[in-house]
PDB file of C-alpha atoms in Angstrom:
ATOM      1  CA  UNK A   1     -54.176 -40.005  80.502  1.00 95.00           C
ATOM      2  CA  UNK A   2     -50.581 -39.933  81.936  1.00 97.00           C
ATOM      3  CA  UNK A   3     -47.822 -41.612  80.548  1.00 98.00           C
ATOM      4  CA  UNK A   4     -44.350 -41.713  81.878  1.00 98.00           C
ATOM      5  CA  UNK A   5     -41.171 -41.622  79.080  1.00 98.00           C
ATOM      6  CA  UNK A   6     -37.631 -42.172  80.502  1.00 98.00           C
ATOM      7  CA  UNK A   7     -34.223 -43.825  79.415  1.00 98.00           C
ATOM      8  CA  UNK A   8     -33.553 -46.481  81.898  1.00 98.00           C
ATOM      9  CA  UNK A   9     -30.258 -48.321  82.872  1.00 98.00           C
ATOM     10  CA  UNK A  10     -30.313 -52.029  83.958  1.00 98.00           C
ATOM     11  CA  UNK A  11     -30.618 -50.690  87.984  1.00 98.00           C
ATOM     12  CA  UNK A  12     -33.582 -48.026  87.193  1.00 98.00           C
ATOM     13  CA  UNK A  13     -30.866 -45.272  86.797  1.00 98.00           C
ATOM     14  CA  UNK A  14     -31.581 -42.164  84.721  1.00 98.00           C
ATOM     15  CA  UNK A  15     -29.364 -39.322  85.585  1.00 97.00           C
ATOM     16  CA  UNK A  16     -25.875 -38.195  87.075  1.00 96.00           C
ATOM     17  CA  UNK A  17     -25.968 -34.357  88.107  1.00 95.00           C
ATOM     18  CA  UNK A  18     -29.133 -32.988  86.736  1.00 93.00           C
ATOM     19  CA  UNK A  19     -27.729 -34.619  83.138  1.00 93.00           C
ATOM     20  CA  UNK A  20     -29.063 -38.057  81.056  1.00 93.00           C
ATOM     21  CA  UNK A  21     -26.232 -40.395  81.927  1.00 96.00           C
ATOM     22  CA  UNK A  22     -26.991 -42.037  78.129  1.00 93.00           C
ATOM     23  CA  UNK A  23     -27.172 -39.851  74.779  1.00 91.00           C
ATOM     24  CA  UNK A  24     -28.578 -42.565  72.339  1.00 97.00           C
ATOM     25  CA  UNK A  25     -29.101 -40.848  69.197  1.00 97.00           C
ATOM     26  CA  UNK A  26     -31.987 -43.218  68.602  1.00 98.00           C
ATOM     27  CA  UNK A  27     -33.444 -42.921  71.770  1.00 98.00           C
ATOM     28  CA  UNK A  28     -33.367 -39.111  71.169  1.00 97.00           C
ATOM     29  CA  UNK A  29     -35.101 -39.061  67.659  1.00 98.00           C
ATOM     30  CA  UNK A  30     -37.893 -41.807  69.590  1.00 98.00           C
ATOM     31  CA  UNK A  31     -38.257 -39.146  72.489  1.00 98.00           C
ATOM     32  CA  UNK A  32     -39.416 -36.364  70.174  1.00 98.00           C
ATOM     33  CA  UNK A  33     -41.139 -38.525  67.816  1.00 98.00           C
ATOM     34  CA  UNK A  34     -43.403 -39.906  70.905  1.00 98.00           C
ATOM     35  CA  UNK A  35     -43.698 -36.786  72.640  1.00 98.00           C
ATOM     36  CA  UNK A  36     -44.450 -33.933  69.704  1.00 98.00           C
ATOM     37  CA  UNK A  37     -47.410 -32.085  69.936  1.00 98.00           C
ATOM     38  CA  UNK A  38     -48.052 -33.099  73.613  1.00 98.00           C
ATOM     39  CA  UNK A  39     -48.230 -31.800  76.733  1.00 98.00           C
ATOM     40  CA  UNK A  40     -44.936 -32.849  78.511  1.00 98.00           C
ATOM     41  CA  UNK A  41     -44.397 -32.529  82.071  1.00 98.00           C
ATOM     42  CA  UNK A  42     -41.040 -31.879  84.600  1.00 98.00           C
ATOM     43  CA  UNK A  43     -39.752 -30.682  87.060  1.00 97.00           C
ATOM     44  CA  UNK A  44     -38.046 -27.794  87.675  1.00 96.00           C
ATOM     45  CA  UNK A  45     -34.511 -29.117  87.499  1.00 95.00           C
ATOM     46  CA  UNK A  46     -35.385 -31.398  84.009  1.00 96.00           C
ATOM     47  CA  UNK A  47     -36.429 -27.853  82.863  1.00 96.00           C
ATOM     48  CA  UNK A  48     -33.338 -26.487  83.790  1.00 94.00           C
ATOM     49  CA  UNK A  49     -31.276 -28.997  82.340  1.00 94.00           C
ATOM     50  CA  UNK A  50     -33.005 -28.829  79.195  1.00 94.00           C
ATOM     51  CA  UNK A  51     -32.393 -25.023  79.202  1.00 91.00           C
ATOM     52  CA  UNK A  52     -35.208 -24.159  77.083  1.00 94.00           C
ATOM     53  CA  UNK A  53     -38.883 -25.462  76.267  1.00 96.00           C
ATOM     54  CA  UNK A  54     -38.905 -28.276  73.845  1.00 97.00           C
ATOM     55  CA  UNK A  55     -40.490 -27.104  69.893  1.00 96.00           C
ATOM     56  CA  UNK A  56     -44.351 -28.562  69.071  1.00 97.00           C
ATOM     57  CA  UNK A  57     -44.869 -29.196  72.807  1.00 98.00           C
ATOM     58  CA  UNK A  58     -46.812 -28.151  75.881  1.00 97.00           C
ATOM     59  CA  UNK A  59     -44.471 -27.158  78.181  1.00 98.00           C
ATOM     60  CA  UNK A  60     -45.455 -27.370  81.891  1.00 98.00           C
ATOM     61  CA  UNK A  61     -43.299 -27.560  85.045  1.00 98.00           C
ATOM     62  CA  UNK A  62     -44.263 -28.339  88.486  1.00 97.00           C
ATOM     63  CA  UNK A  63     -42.223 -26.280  90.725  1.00 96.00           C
ATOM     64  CA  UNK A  64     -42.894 -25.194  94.269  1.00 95.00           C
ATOM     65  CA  UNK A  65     -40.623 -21.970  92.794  1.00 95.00           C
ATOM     66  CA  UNK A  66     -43.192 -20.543  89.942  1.00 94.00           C
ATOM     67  CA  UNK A  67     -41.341 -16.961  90.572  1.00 94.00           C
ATOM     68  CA  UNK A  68     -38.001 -19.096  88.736  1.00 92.00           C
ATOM     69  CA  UNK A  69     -39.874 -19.579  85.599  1.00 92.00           C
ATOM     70  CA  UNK A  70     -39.546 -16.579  83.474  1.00 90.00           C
ATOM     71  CA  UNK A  71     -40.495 -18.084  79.884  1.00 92.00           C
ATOM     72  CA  UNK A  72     -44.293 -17.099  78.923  1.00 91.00           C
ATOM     73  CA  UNK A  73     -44.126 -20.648  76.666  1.00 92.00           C
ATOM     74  CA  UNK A  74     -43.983 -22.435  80.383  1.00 96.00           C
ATOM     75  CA  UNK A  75     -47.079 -23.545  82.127  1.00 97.00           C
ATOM     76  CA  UNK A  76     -46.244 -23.644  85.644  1.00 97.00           C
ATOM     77  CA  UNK A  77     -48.179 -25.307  88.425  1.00 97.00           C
ATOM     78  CA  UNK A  78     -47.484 -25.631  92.086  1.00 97.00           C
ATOM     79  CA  UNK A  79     -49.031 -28.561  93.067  1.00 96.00           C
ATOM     80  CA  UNK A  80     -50.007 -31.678  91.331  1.00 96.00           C
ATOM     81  CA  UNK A  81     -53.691 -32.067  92.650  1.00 96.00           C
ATOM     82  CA  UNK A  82     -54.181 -28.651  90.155  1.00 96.00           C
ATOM     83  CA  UNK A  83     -52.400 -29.741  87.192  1.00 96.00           C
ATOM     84  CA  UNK A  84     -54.261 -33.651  87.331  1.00 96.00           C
ATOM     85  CA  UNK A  85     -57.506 -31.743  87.723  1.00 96.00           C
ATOM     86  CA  UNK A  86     -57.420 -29.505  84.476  1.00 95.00           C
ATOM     87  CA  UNK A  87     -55.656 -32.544  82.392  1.00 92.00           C
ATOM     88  CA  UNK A  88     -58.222 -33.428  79.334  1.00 89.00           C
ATOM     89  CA  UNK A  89     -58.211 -37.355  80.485  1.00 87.00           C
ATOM     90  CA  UNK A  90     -58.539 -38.139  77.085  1.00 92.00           C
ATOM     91  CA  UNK A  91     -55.313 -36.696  76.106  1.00 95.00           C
ATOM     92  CA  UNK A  92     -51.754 -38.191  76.588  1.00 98.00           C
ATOM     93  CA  UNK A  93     -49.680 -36.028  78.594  1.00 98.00           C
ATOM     94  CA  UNK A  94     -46.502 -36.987  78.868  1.00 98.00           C
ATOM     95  CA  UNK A  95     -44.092 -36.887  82.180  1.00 98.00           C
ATOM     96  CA  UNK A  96     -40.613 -36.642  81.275  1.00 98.00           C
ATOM     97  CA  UNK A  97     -38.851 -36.165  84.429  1.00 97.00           C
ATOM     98  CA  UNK A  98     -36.766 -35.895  86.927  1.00 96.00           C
ATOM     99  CA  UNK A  99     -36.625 -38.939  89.726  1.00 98.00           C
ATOM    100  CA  UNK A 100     -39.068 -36.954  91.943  1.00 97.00           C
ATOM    101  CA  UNK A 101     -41.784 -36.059  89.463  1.00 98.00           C
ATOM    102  CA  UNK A 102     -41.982 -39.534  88.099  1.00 98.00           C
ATOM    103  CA  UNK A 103     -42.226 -41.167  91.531  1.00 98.00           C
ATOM    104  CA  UNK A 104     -45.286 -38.663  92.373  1.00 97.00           C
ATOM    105  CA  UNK A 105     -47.239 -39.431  88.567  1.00 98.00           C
ATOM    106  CA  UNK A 106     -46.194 -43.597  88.869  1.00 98.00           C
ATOM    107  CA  UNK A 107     -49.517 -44.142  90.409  1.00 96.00           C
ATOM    108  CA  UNK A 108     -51.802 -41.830  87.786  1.00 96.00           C
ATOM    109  CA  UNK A 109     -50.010 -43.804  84.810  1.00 97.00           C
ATOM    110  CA  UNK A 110     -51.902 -45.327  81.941  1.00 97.00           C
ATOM    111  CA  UNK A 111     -48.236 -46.010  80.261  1.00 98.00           C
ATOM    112  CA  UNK A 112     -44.522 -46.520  80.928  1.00 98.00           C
ATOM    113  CA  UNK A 113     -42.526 -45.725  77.586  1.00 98.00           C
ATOM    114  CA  UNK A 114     -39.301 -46.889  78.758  1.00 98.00           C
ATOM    115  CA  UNK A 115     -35.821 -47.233  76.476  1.00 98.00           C
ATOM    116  CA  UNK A 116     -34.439 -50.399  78.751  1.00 98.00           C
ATOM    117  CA  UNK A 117     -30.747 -49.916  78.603  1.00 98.00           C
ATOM    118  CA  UNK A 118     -28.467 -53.005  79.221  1.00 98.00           C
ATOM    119  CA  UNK A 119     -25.970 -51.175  80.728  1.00 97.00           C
ATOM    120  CA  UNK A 120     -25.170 -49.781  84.187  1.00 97.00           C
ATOM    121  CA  UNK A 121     -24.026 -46.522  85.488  1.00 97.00           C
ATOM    122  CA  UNK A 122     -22.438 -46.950  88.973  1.00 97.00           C
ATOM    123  CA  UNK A 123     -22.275 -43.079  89.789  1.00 97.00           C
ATOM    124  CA  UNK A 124     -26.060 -42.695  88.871  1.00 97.00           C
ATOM    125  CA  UNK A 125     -27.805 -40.313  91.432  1.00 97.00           C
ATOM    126  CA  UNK A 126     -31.388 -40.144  90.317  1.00 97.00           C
ATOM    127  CA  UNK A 127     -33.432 -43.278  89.730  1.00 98.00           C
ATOM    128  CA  UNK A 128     -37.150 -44.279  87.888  1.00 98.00           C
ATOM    129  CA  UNK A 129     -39.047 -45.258  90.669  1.00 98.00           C
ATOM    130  CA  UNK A 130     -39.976 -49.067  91.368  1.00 97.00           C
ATOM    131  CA  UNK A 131     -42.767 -50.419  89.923  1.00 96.00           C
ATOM    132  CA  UNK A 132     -44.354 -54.221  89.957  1.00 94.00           C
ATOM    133  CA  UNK A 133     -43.881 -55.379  86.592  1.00 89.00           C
ATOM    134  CA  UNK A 134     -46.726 -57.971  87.850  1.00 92.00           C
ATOM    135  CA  UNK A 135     -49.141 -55.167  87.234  1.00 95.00           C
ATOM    136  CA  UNK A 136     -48.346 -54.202  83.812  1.00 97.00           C
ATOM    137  CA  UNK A 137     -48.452 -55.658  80.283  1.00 97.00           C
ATOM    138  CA  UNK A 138     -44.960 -55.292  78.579  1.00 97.00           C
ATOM    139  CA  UNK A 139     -44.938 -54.816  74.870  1.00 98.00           C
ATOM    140  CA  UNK A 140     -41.278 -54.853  73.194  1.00 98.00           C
ATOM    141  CA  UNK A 141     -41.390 -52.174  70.287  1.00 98.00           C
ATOM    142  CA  UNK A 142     -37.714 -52.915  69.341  1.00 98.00           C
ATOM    143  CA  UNK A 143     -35.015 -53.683  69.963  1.00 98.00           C
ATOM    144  CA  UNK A 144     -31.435 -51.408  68.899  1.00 98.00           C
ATOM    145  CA  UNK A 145     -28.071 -51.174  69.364  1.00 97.00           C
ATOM    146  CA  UNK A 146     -25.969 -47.734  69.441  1.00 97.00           C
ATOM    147  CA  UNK A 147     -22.286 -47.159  70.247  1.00 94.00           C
ATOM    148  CA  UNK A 148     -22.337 -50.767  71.489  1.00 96.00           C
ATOM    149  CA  UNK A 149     -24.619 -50.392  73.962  1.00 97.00           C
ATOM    150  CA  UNK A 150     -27.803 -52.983  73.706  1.00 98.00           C
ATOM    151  CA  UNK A 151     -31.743 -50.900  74.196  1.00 98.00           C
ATOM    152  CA  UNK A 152     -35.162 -51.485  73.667  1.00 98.00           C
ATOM    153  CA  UNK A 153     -38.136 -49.451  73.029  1.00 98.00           C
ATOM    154  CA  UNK A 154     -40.916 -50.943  75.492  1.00 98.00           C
ATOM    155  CA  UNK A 155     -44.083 -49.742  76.366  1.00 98.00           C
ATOM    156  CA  UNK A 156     -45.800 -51.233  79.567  1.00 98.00           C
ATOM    157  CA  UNK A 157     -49.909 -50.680  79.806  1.00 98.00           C
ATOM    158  CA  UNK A 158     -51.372 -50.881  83.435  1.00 97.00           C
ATOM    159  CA  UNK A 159     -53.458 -53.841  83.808  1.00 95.00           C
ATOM    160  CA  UNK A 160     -56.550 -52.518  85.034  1.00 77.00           C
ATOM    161  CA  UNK A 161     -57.809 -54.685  87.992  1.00 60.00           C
TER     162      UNK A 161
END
């Protein structure tokens, strides 16, 4: 199954430049914890950003650029079609960016794991795609607060229809 993770500000933002606008600590440590031993999925830019393949992980990157990815620890695919087709549908793969690649999995997610932000970031440049909350369950993990800045954990569940 695919599930999306992302850190959102109040107006769907989630990155300036090819960089997380936010670094929660918190949010962080519930990134890894959520993610380990998973597949996680990006795009080539998130990989870039990241600058090297994340510990007790799958690492695989969609890229229409395979000949960029020089790390053997990096499963690369071209297209999605490919890498939907030899996902284990039992498993939870995780897609953890950038604005493009989330927009393309929205519609094969099971689960949204998103850290709601109550803040804003006017200089934002990439954005979680829209969604109708209409057709998912919300479930409130918890709630935090870091550096003064208010966030929740939520995880939203596709309401099968």
């Amino acid at each position: 199954m695919i599930s999306l993770i992302a850190a959102v500000g109040q107006n769907r933002e989630i990155g300036l430049n090819n960089n997380l606008i936010w670094h929660l600590k918190g949010d962080m440590q519930y990134f890894k914890k959520t993610t380990l031993n998973h597949k996680v999925v990006m795009g080539m830019n998130t990989y870039k950003s990241i600058g090297k393949p994340l510990g007790e992980r799958t690492n695989i990157v969609l890229t229409t650029h395979p000949e960029l990815i020089t790390d053997k620890n990096i499963i690369v695919y071209t297209d999605i079609a490919s890498l939907l087709k030899d996902i284990n549908k039992e498993e939870e793969v995780f897609v953890i960016g950038g604005a493009k690649v989330y927009a393309e999995f929205l519609k094969y997610a099971t689960f949204l794991y998103l850290t709601e932000i109550e803040a804003i970031c006017e200089e934002a440049n990439a954005y979680f795609p829209e969604f109708s909350k209409n057709e998912w369950h919300k479930e409130v993990l918890s709630q935090n607060v870091e550096n003064n800045i208010n966030y929740k954990f939520t995880k939203y569940e596709r309401i099968l229809k």
